[in-house]
GROMACS .gro file of N, CA and C in nm:
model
  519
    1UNK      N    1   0.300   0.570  -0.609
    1UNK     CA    2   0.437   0.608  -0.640
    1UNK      C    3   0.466   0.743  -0.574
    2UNK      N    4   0.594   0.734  -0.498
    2UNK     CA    5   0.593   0.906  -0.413
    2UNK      C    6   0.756   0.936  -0.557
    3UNK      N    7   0.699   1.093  -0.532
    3UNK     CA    8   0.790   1.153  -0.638
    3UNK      C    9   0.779   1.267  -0.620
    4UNK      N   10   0.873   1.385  -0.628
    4UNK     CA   11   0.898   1.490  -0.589
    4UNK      C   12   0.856   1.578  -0.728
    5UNK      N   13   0.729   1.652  -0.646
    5UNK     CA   14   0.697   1.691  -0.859
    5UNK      C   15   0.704   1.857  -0.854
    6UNK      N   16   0.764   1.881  -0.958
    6UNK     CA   17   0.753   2.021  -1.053
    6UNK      C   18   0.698   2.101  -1.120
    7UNK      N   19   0.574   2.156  -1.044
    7UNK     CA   20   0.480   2.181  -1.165
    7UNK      C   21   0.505   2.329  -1.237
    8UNK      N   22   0.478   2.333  -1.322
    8UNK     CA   23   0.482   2.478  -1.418
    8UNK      C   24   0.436   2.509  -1.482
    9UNK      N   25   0.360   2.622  -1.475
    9UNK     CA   26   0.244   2.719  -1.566
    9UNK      C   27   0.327   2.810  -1.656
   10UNK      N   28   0.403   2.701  -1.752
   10UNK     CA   29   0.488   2.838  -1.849
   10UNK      C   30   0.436   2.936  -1.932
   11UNK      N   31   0.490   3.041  -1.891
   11UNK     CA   32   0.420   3.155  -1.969
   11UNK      C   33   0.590   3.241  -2.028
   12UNK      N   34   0.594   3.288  -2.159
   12UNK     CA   35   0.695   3.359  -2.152
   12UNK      C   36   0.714   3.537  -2.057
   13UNK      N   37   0.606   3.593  -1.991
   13UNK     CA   38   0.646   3.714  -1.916
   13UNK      C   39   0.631   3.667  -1.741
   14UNK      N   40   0.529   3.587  -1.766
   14UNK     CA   41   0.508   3.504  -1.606
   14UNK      C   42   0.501   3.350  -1.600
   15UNK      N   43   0.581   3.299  -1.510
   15UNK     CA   44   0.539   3.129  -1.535
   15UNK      C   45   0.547   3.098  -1.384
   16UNK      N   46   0.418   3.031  -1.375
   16UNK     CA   47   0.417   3.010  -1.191
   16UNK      C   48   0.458   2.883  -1.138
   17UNK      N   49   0.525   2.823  -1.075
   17UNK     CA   50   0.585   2.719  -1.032
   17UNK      C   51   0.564   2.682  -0.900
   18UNK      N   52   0.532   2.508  -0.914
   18UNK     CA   53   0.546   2.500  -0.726
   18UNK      C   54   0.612   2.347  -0.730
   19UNK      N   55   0.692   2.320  -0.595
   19UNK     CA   56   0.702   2.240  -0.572
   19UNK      C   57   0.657   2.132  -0.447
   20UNK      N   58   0.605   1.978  -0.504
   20UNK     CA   59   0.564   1.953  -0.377
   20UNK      C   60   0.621   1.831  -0.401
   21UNK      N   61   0.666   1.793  -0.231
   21UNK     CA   62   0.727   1.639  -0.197
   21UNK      C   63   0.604   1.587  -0.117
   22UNK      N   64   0.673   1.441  -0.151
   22UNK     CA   65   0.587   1.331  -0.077
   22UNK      C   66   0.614   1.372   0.086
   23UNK      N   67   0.492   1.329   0.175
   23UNK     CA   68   0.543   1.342   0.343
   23UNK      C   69   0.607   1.257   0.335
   24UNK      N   70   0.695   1.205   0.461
   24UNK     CA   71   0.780   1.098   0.515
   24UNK      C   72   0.765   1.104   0.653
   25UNK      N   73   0.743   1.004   0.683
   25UNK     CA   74   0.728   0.931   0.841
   25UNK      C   75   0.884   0.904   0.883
   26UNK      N   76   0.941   1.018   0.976
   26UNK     CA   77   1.073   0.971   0.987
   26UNK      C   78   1.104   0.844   1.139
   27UNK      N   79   0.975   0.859   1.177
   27UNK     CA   80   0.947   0.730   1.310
   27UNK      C   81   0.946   0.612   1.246
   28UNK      N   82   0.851   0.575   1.136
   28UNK     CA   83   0.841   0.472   1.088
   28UNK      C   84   0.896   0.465   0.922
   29UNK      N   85   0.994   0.561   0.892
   29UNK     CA   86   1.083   0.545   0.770
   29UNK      C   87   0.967   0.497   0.652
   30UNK      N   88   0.846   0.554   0.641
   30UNK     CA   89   0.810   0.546   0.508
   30UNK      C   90   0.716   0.670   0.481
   31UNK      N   91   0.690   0.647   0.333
   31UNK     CA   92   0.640   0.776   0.304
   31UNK      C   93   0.473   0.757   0.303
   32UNK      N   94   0.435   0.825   0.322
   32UNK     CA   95   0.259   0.853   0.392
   32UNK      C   96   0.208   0.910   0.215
   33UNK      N   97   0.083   0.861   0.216
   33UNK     CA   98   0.000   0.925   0.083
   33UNK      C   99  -0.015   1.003   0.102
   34UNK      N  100   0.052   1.132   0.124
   34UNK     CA  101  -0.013   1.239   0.122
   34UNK      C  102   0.140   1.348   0.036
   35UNK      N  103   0.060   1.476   0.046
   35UNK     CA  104   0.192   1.551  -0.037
   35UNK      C  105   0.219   1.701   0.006
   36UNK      N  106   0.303   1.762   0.011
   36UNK     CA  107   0.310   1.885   0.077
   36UNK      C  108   0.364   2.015   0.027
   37UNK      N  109   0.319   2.113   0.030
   37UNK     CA  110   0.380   2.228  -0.030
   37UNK      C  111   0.504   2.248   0.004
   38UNK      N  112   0.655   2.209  -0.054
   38UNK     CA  113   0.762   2.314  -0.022
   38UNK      C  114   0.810   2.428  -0.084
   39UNK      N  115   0.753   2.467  -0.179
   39UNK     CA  116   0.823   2.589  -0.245
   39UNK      C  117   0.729   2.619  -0.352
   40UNK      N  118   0.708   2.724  -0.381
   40UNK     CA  119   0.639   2.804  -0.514
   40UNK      C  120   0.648   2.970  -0.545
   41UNK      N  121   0.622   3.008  -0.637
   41UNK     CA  122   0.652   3.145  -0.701
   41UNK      C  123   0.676   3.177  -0.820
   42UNK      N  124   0.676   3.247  -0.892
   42UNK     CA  125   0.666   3.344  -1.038
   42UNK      C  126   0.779   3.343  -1.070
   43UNK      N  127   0.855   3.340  -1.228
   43UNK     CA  128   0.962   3.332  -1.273
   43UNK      C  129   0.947   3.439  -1.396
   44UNK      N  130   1.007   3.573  -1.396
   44UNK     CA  131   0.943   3.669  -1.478
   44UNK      C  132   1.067   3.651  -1.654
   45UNK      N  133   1.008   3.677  -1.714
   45UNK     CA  134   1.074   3.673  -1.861
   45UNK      C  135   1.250   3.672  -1.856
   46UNK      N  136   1.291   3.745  -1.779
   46UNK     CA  137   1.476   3.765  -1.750
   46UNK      C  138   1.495   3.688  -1.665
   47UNK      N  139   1.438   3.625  -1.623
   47UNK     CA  140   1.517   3.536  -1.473
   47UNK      C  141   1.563   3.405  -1.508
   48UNK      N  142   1.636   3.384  -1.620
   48UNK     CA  143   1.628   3.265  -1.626
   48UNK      C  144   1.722   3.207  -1.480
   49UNK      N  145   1.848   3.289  -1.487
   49UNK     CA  146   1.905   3.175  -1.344
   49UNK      C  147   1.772   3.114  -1.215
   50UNK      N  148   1.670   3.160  -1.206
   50UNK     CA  149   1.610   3.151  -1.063
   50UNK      C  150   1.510   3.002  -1.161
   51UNK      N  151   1.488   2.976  -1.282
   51UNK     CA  152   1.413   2.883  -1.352
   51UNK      C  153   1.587   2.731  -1.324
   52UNK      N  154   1.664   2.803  -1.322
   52UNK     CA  155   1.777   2.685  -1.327
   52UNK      C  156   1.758   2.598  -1.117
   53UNK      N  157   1.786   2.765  -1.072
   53UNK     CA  158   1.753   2.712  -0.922
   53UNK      C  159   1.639   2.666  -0.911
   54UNK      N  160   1.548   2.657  -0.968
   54UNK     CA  161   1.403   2.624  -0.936
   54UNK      C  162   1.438   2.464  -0.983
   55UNK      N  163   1.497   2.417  -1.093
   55UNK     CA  164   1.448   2.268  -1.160
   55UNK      C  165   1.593   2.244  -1.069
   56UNK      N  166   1.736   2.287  -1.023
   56UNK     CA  167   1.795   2.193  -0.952
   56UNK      C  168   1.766   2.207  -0.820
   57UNK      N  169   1.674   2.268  -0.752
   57UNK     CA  170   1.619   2.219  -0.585
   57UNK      C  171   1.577   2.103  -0.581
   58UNK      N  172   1.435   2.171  -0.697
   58UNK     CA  173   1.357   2.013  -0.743
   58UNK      C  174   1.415   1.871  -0.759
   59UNK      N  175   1.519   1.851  -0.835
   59UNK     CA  176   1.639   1.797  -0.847
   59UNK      C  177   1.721   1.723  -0.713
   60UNK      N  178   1.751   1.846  -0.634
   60UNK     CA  179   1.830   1.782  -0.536
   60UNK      C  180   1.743   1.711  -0.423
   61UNK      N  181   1.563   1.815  -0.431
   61UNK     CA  182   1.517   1.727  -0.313
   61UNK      C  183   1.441   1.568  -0.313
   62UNK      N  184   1.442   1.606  -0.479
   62UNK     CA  185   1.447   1.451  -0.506
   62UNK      C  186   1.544   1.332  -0.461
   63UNK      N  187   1.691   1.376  -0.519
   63UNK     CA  188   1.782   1.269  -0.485
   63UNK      C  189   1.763   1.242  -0.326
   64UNK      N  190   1.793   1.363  -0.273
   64UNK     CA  191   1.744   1.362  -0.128
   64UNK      C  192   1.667   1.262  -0.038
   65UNK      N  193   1.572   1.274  -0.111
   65UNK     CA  194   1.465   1.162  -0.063
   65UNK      C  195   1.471   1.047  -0.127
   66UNK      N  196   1.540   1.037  -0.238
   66UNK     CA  197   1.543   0.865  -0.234
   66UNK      C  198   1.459   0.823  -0.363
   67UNK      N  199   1.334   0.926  -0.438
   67UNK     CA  200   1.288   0.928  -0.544
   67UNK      C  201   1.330   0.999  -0.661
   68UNK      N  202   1.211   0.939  -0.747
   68UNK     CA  203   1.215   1.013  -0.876
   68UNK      C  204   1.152   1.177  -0.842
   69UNK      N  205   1.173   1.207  -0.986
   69UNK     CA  206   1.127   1.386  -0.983
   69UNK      C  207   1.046   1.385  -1.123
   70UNK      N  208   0.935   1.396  -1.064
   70UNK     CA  209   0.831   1.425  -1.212
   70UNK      C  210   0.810   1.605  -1.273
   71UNK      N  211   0.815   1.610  -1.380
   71UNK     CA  212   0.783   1.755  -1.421
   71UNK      C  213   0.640   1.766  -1.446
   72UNK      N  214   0.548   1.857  -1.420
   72UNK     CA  215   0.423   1.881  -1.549
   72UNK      C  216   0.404   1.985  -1.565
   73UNK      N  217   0.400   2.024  -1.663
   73UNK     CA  218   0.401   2.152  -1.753
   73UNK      C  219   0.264   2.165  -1.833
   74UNK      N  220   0.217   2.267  -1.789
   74UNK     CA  221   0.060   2.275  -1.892
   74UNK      C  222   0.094   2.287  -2.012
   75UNK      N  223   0.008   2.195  -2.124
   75UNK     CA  224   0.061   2.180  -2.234
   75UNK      C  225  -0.057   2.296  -2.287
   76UNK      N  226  -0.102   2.321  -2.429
   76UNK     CA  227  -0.172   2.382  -2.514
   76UNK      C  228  -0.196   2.290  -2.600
   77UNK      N  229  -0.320   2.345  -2.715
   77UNK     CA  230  -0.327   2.273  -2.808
   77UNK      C  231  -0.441   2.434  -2.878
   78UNK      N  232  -0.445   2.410  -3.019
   78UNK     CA  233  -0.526   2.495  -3.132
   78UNK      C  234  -0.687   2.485  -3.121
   79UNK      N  235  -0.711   2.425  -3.003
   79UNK     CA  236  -0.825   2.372  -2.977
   79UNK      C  237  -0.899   2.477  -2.827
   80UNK      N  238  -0.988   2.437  -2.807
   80UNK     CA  239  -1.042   2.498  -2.670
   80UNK      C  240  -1.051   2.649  -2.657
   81UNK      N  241  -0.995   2.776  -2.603
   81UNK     CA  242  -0.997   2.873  -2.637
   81UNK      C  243  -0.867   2.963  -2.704
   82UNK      N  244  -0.927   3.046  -2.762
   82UNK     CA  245  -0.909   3.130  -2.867
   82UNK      C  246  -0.770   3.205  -2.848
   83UNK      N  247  -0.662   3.193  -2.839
   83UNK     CA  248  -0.514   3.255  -2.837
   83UNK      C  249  -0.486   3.326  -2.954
   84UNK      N  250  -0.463   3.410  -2.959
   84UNK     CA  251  -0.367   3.502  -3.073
   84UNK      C  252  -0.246   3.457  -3.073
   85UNK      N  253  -0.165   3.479  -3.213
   85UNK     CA  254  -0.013   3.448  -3.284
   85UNK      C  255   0.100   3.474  -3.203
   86UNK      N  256   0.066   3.558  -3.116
   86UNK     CA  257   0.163   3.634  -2.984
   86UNK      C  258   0.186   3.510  -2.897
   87UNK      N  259   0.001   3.534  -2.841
   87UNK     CA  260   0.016   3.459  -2.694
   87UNK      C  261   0.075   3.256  -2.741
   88UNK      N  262   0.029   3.204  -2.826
   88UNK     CA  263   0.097   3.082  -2.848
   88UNK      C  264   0.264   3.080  -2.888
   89UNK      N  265   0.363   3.208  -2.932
   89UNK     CA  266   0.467   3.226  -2.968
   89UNK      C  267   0.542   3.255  -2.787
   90UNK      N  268   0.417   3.290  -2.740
   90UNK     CA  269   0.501   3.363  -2.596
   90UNK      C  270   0.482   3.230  -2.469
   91UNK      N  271   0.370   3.139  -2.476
   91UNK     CA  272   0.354   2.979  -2.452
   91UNK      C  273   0.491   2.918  -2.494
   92UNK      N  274   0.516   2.925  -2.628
   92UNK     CA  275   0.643   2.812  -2.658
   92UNK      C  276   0.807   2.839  -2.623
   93UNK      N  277   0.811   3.002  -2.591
   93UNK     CA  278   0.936   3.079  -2.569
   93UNK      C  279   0.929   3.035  -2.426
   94UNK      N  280   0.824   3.058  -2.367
   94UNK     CA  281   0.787   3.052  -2.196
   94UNK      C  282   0.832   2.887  -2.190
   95UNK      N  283   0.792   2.820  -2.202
   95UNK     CA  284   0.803   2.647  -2.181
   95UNK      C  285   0.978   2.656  -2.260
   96UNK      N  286   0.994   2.687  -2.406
   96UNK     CA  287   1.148   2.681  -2.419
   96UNK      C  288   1.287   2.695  -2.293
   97UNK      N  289   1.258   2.814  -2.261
   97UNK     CA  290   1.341   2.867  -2.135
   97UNK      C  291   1.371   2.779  -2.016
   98UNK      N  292   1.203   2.717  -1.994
   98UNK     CA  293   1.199   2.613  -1.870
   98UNK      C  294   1.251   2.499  -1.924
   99UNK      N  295   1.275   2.433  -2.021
   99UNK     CA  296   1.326   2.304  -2.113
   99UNK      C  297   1.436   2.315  -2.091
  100UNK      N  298   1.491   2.450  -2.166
  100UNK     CA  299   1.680   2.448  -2.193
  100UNK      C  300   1.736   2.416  -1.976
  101UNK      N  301   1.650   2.473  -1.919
  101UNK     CA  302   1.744   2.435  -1.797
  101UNK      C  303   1.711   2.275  -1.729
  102UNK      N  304   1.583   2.244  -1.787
  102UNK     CA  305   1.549   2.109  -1.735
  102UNK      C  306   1.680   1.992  -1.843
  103UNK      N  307   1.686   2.058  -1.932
  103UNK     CA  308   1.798   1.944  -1.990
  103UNK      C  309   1.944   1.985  -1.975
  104UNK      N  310   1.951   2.094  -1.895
  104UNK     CA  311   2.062   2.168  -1.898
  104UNK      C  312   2.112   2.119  -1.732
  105UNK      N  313   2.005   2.035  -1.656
  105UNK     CA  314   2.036   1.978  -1.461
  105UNK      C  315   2.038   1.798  -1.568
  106UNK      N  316   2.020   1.815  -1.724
  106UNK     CA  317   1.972   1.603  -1.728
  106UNK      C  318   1.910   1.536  -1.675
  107UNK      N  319   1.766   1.614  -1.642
  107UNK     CA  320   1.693   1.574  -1.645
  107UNK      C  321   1.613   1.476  -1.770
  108UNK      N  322   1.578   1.352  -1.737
  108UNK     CA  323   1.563   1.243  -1.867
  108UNK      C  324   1.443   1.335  -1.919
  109UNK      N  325   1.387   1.341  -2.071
  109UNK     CA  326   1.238   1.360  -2.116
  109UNK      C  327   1.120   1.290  -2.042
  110UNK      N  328   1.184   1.164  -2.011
  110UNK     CA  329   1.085   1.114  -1.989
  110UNK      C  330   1.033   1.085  -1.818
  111UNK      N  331   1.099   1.235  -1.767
  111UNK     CA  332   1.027   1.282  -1.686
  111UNK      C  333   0.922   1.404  -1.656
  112UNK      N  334   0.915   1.446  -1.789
  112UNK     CA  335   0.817   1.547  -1.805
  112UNK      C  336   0.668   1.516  -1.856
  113UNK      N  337   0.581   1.547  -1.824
  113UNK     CA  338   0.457   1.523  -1.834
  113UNK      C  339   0.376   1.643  -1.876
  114UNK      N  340   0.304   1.677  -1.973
  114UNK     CA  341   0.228   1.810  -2.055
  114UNK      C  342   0.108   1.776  -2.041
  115UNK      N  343   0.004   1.787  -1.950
  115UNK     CA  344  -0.107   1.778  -1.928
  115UNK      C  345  -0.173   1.902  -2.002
  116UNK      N  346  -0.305   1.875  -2.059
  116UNK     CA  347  -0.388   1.981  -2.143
  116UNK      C  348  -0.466   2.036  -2.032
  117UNK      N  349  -0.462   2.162  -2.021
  117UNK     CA  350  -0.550   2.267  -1.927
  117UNK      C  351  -0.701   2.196  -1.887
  118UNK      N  352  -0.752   2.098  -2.010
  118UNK     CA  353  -0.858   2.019  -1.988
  118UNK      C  354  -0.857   1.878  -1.896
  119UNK      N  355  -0.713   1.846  -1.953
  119UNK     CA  356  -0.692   1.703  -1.845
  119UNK      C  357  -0.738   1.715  -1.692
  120UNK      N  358  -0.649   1.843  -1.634
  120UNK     CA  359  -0.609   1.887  -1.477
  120UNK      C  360  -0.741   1.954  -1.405
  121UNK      N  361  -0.796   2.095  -1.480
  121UNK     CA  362  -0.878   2.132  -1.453
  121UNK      C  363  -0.946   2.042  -1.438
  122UNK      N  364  -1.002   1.984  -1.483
  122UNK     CA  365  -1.161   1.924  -1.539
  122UNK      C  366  -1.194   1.860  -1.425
  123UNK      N  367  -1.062   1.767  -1.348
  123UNK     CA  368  -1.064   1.667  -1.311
  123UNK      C  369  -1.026   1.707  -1.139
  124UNK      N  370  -0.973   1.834  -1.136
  124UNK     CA  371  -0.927   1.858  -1.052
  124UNK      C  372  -1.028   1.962  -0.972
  125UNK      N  373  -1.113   2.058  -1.091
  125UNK     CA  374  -1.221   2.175  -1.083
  125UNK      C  375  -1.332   2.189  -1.086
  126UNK      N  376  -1.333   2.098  -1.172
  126UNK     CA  377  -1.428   2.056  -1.246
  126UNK      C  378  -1.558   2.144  -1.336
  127UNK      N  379  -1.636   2.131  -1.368
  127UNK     CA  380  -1.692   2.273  -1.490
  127UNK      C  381  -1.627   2.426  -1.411
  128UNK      N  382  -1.564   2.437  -1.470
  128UNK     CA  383  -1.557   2.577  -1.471
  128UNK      C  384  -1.658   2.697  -1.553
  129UNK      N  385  -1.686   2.814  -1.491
  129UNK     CA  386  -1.695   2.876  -1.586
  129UNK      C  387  -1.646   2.998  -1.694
  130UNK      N  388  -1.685   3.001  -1.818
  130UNK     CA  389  -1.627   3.097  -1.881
  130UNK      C  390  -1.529   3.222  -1.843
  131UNK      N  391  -1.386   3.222  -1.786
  131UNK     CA  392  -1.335   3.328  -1.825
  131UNK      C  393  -1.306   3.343  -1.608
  132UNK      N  394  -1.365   3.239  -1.561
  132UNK     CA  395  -1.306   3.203  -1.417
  132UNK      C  396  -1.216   3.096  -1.368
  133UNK      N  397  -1.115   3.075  -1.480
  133UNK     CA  398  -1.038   2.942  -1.419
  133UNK      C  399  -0.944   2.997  -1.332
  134UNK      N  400  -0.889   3.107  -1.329
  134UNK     CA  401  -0.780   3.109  -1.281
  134UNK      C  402  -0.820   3.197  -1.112
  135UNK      N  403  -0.940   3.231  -1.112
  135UNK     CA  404  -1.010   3.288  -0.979
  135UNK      C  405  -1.070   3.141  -0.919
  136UNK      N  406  -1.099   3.046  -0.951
  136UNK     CA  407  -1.140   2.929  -0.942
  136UNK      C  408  -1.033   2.831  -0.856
  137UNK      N  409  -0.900   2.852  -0.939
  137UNK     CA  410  -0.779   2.783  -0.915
  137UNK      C  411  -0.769   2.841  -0.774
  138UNK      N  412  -0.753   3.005  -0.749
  138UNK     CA  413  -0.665   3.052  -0.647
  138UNK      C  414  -0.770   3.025  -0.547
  139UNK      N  415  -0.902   2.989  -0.555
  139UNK     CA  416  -0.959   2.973  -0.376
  139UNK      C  417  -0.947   2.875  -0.398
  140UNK      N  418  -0.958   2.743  -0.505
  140UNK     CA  419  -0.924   2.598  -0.474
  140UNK      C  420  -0.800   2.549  -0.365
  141UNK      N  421  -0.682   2.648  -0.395
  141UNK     CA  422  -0.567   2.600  -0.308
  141UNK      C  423  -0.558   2.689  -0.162
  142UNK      N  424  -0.671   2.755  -0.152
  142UNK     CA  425  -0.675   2.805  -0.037
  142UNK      C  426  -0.751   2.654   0.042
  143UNK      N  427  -0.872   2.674  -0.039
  143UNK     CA  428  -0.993   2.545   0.036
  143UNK      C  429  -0.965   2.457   0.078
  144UNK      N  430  -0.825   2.378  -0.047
  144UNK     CA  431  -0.777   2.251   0.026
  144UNK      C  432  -0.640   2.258   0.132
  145UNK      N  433  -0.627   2.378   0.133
  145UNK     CA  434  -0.523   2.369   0.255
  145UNK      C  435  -0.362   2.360   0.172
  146UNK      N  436  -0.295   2.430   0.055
  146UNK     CA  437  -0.226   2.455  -0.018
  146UNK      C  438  -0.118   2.542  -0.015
  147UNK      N  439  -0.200   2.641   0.030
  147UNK     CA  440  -0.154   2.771   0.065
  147UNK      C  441  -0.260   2.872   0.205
  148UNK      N  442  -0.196   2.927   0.291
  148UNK     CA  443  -0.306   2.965   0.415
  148UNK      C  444  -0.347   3.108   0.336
  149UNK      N  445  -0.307   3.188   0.273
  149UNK     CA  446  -0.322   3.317   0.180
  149UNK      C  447  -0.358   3.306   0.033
  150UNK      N  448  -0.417   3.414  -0.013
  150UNK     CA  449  -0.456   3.429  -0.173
  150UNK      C  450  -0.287   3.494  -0.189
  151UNK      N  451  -0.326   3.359  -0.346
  151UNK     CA  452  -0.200   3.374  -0.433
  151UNK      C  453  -0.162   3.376  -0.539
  152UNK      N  454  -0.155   3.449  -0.670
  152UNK     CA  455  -0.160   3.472  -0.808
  152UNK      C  456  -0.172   3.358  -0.892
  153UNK      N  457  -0.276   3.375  -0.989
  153UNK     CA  458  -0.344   3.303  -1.072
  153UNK      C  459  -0.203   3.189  -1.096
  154UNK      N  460  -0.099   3.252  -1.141
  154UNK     CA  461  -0.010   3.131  -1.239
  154UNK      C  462   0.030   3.063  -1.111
  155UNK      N  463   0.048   3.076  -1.012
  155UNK     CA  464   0.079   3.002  -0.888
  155UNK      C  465  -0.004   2.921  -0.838
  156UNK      N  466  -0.130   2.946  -0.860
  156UNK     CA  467  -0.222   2.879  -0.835
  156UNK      C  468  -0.260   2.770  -0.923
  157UNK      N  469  -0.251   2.790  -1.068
  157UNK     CA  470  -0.299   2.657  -1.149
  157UNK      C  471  -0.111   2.583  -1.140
  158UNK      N  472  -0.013   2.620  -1.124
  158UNK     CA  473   0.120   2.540  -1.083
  158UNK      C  474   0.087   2.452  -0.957
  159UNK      N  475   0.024   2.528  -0.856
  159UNK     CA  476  -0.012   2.453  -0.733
  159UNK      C  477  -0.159   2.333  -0.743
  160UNK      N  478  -0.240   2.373  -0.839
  160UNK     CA  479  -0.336   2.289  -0.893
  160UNK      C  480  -0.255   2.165  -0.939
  161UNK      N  481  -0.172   2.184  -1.046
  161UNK     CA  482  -0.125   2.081  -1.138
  161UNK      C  483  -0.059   1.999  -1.060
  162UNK      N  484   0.010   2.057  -0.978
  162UNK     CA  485   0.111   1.962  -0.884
  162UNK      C  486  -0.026   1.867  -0.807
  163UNK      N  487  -0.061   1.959  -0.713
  163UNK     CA  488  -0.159   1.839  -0.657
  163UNK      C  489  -0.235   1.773  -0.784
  164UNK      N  490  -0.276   1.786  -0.915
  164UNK     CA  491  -0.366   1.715  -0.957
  164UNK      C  492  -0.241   1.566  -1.009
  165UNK      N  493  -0.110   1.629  -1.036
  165UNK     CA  494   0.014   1.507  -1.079
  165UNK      C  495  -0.029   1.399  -0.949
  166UNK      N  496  -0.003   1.472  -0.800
  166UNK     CA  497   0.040   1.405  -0.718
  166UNK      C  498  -0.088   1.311  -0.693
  167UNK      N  499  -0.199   1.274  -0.771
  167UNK     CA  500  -0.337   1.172  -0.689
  167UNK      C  501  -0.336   1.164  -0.851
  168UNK      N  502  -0.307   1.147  -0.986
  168UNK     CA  503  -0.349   1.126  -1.085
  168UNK      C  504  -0.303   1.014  -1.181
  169UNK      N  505  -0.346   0.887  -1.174
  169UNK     CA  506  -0.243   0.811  -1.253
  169UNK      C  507  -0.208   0.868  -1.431
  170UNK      N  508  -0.265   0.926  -1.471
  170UNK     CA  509  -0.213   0.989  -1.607
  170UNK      C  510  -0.108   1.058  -1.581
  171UNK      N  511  -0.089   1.162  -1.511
  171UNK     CA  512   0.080   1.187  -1.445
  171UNK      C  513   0.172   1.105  -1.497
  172UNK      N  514   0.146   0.958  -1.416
  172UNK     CA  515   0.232   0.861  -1.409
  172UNK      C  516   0.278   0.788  -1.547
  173UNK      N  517   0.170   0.832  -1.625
  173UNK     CA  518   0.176   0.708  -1.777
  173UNK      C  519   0.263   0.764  -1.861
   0.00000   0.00000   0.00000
């Protein structure tokens, strides 16, 4: 399935975002398995207009091309490691903000997808260790050819998630 996906590392002071489309063969008018970086970057606590431009690009370069537009958003859970009352209040404000504009372009729900930090990583990183995921993430998207430069942790697991949506049938379910 080619689909123009959205990924987002919501955080309420930083949330890193990328977007990647399917290639397209414009010689032979179809789209190739493969997927490509067009856009990514940080969305800081006040910005909401640049979180609105961010989900209607996504949006338009979908229609654009002729597909759907998948979201995935790292989900949380009370499980795995240890968050304080803050940081899970500043998780749900962070993902809130990105919601109100994803339903605010109508975008359906049931194009969003909340993968657990365990789903993507795991599968995408695989063992990590203690207290290196996010140094882990940023040479992963160098290694596979993502980004040609080092690029901040939340950009990097956004650019993880996207590629892990774009080859993952759980994405899809």
């Amino acid at each position: 399935v080619e689909a123009v996906i959205l990924a987002i590392d919501p955080a309420k002071k930083c949330s890193g975002y990328a977007i990647l489309v399917p290639e397209y063969d414009d010689e032979t008018q179809i789209f190739l398995n493969s997927y490509e970086v067009e856009v990514f970057g940080t969305v800081g606590e006040s910005h909401q207009a640049l979180r609105r431009e961010v989900v209607e690009s996504a949006a338009t370069m979908a229609d654009g091309m002729g597909c759907p537009l998948v979201i995935v958003a790292e989900n949380w859970s009370a499980g795995g490691k240890r968050m304080t009352y803050s940081t899970y209040v500043g998780l749900g404000v962070g993902w809130g903000m990105w919601l109100a504009e994803i339903y605010a372009c109508n975008i359906p729900a049931h194009c969003i997808t909340r993968p657990l930090p365990q789903q993507w990583k795991g599968r995408l990183l695989g063992h990590i260790a203690k207290g290196e995921s996010k140094q882990t993430a940023q040479q992963y998207v160098q290694d596979v050819g993502l980004v040609s430069f080092p690029v901040g942790g939340d950009i990097a697991d956004a650019l993880c998630m996207g590629r892990w949506a774009a080859y993952s049938q759980e994405a899809w379910t």
